[in-house]
CSV table of C-alpha atoms in Angstrom, one decimal:
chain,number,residue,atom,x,y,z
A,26,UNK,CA,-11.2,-4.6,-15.6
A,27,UNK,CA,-10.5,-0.8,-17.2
A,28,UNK,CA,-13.2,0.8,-15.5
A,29,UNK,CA,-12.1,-0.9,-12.2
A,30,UNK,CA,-8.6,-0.3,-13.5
A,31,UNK,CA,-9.7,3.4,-14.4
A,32,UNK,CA,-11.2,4.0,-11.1
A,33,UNK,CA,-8.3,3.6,-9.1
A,34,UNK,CA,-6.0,5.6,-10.8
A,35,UNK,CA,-8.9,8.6,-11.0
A,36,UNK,CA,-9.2,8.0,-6.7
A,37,UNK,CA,-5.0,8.4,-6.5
A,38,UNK,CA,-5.1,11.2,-8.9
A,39,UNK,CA,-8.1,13.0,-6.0
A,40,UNK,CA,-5.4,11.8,-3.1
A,41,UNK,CA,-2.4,13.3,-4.6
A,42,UNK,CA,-4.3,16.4,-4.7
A,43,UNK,CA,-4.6,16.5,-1.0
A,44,UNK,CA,-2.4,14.0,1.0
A,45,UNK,CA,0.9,16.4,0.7
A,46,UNK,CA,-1.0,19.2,2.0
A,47,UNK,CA,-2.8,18.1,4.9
A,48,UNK,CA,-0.7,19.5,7.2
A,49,UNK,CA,-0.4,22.8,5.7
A,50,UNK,CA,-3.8,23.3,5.6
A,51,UNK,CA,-4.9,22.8,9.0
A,52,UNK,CA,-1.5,24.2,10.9
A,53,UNK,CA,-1.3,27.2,8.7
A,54,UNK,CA,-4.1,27.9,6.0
A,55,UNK,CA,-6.8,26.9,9.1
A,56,UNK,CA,-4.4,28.4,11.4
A,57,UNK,CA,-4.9,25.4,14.2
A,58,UNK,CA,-1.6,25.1,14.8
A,59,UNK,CA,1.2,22.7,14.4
A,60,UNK,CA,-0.1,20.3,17.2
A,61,UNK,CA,-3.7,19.8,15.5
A,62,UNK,CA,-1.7,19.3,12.2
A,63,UNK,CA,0.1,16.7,13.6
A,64,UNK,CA,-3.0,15.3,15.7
A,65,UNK,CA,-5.1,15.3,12.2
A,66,UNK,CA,-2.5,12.7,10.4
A,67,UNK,CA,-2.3,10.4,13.4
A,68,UNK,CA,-6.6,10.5,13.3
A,69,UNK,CA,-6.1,10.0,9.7
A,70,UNK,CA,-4.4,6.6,10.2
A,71,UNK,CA,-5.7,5.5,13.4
A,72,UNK,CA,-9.1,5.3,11.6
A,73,UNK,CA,-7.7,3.5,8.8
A,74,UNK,CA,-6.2,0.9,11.5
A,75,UNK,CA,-9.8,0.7,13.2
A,76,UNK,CA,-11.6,0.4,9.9
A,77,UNK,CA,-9.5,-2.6,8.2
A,78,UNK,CA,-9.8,-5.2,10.8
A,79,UNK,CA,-13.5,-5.3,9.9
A,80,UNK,CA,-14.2,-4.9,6.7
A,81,UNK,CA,-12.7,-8.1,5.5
A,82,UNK,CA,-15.3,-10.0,6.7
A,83,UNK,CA,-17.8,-7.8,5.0
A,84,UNK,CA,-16.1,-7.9,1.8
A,85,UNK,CA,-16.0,-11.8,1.7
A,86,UNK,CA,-20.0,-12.0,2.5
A,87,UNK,CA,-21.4,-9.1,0.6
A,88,UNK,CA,-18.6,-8.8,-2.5
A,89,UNK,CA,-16.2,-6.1,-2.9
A,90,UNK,CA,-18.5,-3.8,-4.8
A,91,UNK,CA,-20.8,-2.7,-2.3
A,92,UNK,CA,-17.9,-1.9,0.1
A,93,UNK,CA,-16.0,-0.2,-2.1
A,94,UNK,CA,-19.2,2.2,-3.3
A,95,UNK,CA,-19.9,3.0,0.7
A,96,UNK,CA,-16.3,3.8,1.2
A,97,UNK,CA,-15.9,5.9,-1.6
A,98,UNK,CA,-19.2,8.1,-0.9
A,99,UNK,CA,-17.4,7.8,3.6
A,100,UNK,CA,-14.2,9.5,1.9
A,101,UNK,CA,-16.1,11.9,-0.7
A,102,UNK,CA,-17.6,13.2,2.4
A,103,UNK,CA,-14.4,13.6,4.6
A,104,UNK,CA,-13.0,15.4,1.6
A,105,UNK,CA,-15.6,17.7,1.2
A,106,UNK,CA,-15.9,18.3,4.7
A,107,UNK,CA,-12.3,18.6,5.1
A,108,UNK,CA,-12.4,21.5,2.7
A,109,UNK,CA,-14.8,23.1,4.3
A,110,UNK,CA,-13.7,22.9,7.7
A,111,UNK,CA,-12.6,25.3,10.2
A,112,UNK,CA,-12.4,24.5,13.7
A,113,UNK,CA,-10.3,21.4,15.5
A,114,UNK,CA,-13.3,19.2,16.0
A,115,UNK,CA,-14.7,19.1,12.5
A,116,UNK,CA,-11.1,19.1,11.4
A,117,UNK,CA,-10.4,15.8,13.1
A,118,UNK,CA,-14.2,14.2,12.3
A,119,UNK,CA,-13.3,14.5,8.6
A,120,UNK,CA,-10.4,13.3,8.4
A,121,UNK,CA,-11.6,10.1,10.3
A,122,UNK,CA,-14.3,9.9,7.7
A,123,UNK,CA,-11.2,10.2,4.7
A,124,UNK,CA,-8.6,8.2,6.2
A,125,UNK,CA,-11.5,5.3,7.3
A,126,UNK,CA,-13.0,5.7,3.3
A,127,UNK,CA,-9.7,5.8,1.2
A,128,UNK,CA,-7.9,2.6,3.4
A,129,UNK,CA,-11.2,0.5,2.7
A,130,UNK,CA,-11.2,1.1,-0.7
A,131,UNK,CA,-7.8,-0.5,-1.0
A,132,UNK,CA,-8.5,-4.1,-0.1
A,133,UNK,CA,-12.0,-3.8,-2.1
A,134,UNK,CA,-10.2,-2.7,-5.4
A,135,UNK,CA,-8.0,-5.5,-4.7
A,136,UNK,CA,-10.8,-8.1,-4.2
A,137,UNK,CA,-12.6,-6.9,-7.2
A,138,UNK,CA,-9.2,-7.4,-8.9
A,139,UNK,CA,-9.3,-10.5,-8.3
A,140,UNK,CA,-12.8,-11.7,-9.2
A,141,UNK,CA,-12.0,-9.6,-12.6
A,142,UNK,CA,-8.8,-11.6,-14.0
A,143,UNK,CA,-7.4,-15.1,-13.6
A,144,UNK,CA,-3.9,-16.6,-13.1
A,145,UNK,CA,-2.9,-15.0,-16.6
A,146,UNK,CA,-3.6,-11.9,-16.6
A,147,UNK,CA,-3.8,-11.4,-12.6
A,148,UNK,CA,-0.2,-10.4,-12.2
A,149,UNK,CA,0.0,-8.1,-14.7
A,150,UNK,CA,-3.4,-6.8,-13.4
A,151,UNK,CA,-2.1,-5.8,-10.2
A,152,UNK,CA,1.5,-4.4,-11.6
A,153,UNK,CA,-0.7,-2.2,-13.7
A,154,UNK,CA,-2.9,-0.8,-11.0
A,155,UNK,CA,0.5,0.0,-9.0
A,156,UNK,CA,1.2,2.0,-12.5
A,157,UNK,CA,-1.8,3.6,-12.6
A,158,UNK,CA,-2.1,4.8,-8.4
A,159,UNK,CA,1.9,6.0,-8.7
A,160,UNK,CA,0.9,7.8,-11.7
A,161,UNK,CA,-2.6,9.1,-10.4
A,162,UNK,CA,-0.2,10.1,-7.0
A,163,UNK,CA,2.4,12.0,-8.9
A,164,UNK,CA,-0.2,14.0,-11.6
A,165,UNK,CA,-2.6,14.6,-8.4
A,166,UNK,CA,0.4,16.3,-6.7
A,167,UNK,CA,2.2,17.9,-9.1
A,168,UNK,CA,-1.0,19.6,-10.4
A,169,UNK,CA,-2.0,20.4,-6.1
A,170,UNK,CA,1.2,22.1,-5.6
A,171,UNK,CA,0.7,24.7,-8.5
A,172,UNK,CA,-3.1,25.6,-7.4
A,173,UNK,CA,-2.6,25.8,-3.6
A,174,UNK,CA,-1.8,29.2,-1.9
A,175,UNK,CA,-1.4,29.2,2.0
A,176,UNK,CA,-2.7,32.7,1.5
A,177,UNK,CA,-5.8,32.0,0.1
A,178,UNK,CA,-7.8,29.4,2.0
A,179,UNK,CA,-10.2,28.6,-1.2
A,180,UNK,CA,-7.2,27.1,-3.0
A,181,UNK,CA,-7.6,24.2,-0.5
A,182,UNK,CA,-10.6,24.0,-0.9
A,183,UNK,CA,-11.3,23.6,-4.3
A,184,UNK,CA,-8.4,20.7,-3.8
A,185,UNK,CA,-10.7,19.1,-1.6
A,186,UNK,CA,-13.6,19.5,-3.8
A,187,UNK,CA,-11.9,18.2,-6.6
A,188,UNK,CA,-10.7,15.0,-4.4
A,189,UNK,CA,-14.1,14.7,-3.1
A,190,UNK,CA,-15.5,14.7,-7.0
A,191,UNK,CA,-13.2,11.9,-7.3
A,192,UNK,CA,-14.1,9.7,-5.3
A,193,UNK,CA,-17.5,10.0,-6.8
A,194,UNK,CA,-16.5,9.3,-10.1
A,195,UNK,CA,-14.9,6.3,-8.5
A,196,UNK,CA,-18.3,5.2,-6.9
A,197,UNK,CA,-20.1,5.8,-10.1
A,198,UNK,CA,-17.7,3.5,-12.5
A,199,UNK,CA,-17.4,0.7,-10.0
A,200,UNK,CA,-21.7,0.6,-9.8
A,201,UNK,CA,-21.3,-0.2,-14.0
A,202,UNK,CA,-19.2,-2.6,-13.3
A,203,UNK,CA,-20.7,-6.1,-13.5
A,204,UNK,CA,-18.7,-9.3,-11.7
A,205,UNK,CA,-19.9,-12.7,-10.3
A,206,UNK,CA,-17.9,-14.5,-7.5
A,207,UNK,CA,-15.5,-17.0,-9.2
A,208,UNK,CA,-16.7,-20.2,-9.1
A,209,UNK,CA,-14.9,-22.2,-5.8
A,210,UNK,CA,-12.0,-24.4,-6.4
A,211,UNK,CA,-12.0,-27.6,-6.0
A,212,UNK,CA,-11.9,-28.0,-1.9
A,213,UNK,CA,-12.6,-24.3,-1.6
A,214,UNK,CA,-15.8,-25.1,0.1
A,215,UNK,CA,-15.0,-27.6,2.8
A,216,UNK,CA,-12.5,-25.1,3.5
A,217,UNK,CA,-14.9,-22.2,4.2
A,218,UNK,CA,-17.2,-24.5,6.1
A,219,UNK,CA,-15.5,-24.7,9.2
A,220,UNK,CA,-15.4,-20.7,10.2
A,221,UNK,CA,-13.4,-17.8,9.5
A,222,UNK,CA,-11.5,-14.7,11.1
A,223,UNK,CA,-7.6,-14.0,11.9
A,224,UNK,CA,-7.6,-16.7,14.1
A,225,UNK,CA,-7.6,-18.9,11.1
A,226,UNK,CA,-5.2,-16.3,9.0
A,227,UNK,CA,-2.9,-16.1,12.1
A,228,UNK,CA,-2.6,-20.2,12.0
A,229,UNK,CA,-1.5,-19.8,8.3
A,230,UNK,CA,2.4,-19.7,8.8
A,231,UNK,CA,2.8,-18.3,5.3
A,232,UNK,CA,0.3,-15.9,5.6
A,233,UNK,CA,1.7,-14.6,9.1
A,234,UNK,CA,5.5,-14.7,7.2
A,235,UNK,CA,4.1,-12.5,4.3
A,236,UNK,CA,2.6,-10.0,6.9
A,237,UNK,CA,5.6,-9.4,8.9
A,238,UNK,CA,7.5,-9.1,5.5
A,239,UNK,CA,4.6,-7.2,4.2
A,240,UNK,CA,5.9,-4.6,7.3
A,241,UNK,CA,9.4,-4.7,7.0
A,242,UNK,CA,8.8,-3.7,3.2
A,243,UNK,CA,6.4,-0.8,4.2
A,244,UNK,CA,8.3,0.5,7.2
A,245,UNK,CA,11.6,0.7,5.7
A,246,UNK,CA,10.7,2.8,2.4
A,247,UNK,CA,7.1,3.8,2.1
A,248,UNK,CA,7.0,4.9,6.0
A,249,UNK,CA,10.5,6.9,5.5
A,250,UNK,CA,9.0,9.1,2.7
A,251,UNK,CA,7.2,11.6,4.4
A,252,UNK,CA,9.3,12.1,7.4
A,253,UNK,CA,12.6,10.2,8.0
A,254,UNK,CA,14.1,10.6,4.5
A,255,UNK,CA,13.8,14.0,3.9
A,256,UNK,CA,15.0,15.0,7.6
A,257,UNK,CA,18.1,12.6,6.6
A,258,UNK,CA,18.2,14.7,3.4
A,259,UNK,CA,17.9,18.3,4.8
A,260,UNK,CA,19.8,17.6,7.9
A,261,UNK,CA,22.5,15.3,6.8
A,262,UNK,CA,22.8,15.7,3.4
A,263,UNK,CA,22.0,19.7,3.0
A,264,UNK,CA,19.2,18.5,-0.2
A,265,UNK,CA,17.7,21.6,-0.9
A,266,UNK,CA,13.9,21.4,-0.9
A,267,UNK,CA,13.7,21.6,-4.6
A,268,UNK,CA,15.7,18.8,-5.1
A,269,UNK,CA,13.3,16.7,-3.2
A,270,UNK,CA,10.5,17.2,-6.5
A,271,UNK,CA,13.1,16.0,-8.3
A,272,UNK,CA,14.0,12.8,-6.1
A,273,UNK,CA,10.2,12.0,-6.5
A,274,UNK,CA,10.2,12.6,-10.2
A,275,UNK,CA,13.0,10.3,-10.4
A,276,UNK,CA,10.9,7.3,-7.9
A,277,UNK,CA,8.1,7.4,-10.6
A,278,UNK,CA,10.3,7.7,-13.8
A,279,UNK,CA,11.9,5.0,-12.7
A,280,UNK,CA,8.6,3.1,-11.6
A,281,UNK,CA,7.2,3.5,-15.1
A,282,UNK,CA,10.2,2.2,-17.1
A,283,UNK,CA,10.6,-0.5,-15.0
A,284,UNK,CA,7.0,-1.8,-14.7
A,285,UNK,CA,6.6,-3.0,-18.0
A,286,UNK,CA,9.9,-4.1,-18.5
A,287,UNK,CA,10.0,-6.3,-15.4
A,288,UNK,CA,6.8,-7.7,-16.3
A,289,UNK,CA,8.3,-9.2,-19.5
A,290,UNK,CA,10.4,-11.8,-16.7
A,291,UNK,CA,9.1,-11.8,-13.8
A,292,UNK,CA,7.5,-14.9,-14.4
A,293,UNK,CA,10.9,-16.7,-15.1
A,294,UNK,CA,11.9,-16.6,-11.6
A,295,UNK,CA,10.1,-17.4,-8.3
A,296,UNK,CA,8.4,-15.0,-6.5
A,297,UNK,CA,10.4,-14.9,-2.9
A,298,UNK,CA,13.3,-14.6,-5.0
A,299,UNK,CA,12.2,-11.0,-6.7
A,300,UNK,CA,11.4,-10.1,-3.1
A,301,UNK,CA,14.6,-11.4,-2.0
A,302,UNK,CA,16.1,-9.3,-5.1
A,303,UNK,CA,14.2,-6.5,-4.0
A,304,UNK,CA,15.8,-6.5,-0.2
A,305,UNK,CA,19.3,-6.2,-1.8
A,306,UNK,CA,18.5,-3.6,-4.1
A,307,UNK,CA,16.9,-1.2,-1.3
A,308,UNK,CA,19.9,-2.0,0.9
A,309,UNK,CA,22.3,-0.6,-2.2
A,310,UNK,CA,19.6,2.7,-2.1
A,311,UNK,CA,19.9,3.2,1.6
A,312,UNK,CA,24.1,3.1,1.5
A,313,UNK,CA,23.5,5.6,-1.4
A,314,UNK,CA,21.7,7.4,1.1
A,315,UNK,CA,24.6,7.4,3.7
A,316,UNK,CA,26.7,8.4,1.2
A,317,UNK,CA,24.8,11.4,0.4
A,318,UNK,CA,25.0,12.9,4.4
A,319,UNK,CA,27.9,11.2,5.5
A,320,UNK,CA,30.8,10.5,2.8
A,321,UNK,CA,30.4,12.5,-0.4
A,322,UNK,CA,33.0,15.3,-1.3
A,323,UNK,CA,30.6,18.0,-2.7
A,324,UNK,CA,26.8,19.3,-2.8
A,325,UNK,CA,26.5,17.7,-6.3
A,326,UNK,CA,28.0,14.5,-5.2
A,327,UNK,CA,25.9,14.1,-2.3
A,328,UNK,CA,22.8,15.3,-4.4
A,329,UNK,CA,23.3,12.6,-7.2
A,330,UNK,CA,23.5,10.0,-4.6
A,331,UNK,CA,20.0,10.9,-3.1
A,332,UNK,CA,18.3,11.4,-6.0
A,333,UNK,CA,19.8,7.8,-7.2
A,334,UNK,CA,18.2,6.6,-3.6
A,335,UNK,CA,15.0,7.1,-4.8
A,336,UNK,CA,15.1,6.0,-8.0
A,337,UNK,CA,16.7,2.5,-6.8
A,338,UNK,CA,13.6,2.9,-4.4
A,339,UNK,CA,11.8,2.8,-7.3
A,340,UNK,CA,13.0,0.0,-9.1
A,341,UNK,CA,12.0,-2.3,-6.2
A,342,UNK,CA,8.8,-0.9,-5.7
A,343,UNK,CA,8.2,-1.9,-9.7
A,344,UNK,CA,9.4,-5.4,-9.1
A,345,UNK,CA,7.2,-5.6,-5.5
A,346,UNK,CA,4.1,-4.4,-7.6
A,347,UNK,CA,3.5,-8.3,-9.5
A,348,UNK,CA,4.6,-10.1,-7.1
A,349,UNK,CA,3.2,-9.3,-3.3
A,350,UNK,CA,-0.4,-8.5,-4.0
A,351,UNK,CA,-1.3,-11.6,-5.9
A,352,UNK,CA,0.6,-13.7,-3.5
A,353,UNK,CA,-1.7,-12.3,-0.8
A,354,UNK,CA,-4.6,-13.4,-3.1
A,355,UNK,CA,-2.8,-17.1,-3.7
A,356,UNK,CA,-2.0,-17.6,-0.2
A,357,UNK,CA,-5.9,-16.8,1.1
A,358,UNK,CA,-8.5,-20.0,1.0
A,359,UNK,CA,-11.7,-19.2,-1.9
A,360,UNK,CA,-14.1,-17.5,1.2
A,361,UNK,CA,-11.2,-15.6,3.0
A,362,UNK,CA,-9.9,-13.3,-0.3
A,363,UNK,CA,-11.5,-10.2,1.3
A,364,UNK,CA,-10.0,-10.7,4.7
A,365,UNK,CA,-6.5,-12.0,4.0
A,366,UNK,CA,-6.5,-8.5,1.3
A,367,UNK,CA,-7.8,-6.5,4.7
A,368,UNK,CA,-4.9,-7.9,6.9
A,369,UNK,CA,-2.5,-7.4,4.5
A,370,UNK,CA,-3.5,-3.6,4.2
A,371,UNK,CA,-4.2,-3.1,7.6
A,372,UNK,CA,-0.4,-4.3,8.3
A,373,UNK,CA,0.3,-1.7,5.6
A,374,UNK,CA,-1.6,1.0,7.1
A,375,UNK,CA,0.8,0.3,10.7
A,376,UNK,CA,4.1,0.7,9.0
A,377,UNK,CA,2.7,4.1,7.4
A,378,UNK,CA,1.8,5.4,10.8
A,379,UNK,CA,4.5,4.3,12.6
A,380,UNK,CA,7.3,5.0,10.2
A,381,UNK,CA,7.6,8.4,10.6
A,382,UNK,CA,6.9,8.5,14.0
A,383,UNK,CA,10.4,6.9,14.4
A,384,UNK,CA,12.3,7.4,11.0
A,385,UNK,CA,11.8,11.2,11.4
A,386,UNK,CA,13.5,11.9,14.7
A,387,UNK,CA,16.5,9.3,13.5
A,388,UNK,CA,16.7,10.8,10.3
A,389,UNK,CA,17.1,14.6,12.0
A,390,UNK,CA,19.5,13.7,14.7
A,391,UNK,CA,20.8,10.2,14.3
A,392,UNK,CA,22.3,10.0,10.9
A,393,UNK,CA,24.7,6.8,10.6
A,394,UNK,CA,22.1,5.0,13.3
A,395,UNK,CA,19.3,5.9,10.8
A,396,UNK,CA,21.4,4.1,7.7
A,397,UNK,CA,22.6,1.5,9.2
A,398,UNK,CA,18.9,0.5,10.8
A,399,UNK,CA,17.1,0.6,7.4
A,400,UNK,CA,20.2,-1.1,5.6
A,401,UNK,CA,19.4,-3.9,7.9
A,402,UNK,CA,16.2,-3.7,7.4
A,403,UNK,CA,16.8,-3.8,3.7
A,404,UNK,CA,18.5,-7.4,4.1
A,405,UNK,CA,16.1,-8.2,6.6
A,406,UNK,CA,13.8,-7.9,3.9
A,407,UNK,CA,16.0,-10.7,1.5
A,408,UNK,CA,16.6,-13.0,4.6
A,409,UNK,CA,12.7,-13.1,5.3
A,410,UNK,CA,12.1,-13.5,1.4
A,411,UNK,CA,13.7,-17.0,1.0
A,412,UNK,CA,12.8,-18.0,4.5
A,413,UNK,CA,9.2,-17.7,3.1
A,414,UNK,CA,9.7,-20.0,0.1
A,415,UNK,CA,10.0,-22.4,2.8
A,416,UNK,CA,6.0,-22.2,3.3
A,417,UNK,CA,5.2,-22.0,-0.4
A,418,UNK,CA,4.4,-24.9,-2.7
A,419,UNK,CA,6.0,-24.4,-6.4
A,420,UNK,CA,2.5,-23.0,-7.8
A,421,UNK,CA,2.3,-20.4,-4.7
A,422,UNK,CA,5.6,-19.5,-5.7
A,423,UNK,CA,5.8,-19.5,-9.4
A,424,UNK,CA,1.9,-19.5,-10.8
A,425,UNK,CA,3.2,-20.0,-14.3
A,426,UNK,CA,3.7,-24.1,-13.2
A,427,UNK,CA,0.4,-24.2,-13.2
A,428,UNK,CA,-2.6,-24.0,-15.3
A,429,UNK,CA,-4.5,-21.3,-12.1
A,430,UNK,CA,-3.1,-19.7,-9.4
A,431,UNK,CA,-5.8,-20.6,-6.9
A,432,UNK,CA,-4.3,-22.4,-4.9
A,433,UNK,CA,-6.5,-22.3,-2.0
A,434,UNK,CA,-6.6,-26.2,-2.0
A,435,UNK,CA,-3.0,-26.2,-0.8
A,436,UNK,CA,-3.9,-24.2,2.4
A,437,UNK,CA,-7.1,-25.6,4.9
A,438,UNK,CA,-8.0,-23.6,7.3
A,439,UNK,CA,-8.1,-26.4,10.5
A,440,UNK,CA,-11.1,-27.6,11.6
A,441,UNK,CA,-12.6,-28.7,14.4
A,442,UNK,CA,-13.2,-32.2,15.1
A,443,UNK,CA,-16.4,-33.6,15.0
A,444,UNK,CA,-18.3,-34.7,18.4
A,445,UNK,CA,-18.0,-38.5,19.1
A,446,UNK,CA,-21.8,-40.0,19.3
A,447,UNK,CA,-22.6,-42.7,20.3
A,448,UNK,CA,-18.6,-44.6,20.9
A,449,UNK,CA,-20.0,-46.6,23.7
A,450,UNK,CA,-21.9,-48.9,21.3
């Protein structure tokens, strides 16, 4: 579990290098213009969202490991290509090859979470690898920023060396890592006997609640990061770009203080009801947010109460972290892991994409429209919570009640009925 635990963190560390500066480098430093910029971080998810319906599958029948090796070495070479490049078409092919490499890797790490831990430790397991990526993230970044130089093109790509290095290192560890499949629980194999696919996972009503939840959570603060929120900010709120570091600073402060305390009782409660929690809390961030542009009285005011939106963003984010990903696991039957951890990313990879696309246009020109849409969202995100506990047993919802959380037994795929032979006699 440490190298595993290692590896991710050392692959978020190469990301953070790079992800902020995408754009920069191909509209400016590449000097392909702000269109082929843009262009490059829609390829960058569009291959993600062609990639992930797949690879479940592949995950589930060949083990996490070998899919997570391939799709480091895919995003090692986007990376090093993307360095390298210089012209629109090799541009774009690389960052196909990164985005496609780096979104596979997610629901592989999580799978080989899984077969690493059991119902003890698998909560704490996940939390911890949220840690570790925010941390990876934030060091990656802050270290990027001070090396870059828009002037000097080899800046970028020593980034993209560096990130492609990473995902190496990540390939390496994971090839010393030894795991067997968990042995089946009991009814796990009748329920894999009877095929597989999302037209099982989409007849899961739980499942199907937790994606459309799993959006609403991604969409409302991951997917107003890059765009929406600091628009909001600059526009609304007159942030001055500096500040922004700060707000971020504040997110992941916040996010490693909370982590470990929140792990301490999150057991205590049920699950929906942290998510629940978390709705409210992220509804309280996004009115500090309208303050910010549309009610405070100074520049300091109205800076505090920004900087405080993203550490409140934090704080959910920390309580989100033991709680979503294991349910995923928890809700998916013994031969389905890989692809109920796929969906659940690729419905991730959506909300990124499609976030800014809107959030950034609101949060320019619409100001009150763009706080009062992601306040609802925010409660949306509460109402959907306890409407979910509906489809949970107790042990779905609060592991502790039971001795494993592998519950698949509570959830059988349908199968078909049986042809009658032979009724006449």
């Amino acid at each position: 579990m440490r190298r595993i635990q290692a590896g991710s963190a050392l692959s978020a560390f190469g990301l953070g290098f790079t992800v902020p500066f995408l754009y920069i480098y191909v509209a400016y430093v590449r000097d392909l213009g702000s269109t082929t910029g843009s262009i490059v971080i829609g390829v960058f998810a569009l291959a993600a969202l062609i990639a992930l319906p797949f690879v479940g599958r592949v995950i589930d029948r060949r083990g996490p490991k070998p899919v997570l090796v391939g799709a480091s070495v895919v995003a090692s070479l986007g990376a090093l290509l993307f360095g390298l490049s210089q012209h629109t078409v090799t541009v774009l092919l690389s960052a196909a090859l990164l985005g496609a490499g780096t979104a596979v890797t997610q629901p592989a790490l999580a799978t080989m979470i899984v077969w690493a831990s059991d119902a003890t430790s698998r909560t704490r397991a996940f939390a911890f690898q949220f840690f570790l990526q925010n941390v990876g993230l934030g060091v990656g970044g802050l270290i990027g920023g001070n090396i870059v130089d828009k002037s000097r093109a080899s800046t970028f790509t020593l980034l993209f060396s560096i990130e492609a290095v990473m995902f190496l290192v990540l390939a390496a560890i994971i090839l010393t890592v030894k795991l067997a499949r968990p042995a089946p629980a009991p009814g796990a194999a009748a329920q894999g006997a009877k095929g597989n696919g999302f037209k099982v996972l989409l007849e899961h009503k739980a499942m199907v609640k937790l994606l459309v939840l799993g959006f609403i959570l991604f969409f409302a603060v991951y997917g107003q990061f890059e765009s929406g929120l600091s628009a909001y900010g600059t526009e609304a709120a007159g942030i001055e770009p500096s500040m922004f570091g700060t707000a971020l600073a504040a997110n992941t402060a916040v996010i490693g203080i909370a982590q470990f305390v929140i792990l301490k009782y999150v057991d205590r409660y049920k699950r929906t009801r942290v998510i629940a929690a978390v709705g409210l809390i992220w509804a309280v961030a996004w009115a500090a947010a309208g303050y910010a542009g549309l009610g405070a009285t100074s520049q300091a005011m109205a800076t505090a109460a920004f900087i405080s939106t993203y550490a409140l963003f934090g704080l959910g984010e920390a309580m989100l972290a033991p709680t979503v990903a294991p349910l995923v696991v928890d809700l998916a039957p013994e031969s389905m892991v890989g692809q109920y951890n796929s969906a659940f990313a690729l419905v991730k990879q959506l909300a990124l994409a499609l976030g800014p696309a809107i959030g950034g246009p609101m949060g320019a020109a619409l100001h009150a429209p763009y706080i009062v849409t992601f306040v609802l969202f925010s409660l949306a995100i509460t109402v959907l919570a306890l409407r979910l506990a509906r489809q949970l047993t107790p042990v779905q919802d609060r592991p502790v009640l039971a001795a494993t959380s592998r519950v698949v037994a509570q959830y059988k795929p349908p199968v078909e009925p049986a042809e009658k032979v032979g009724t006449a006699a």
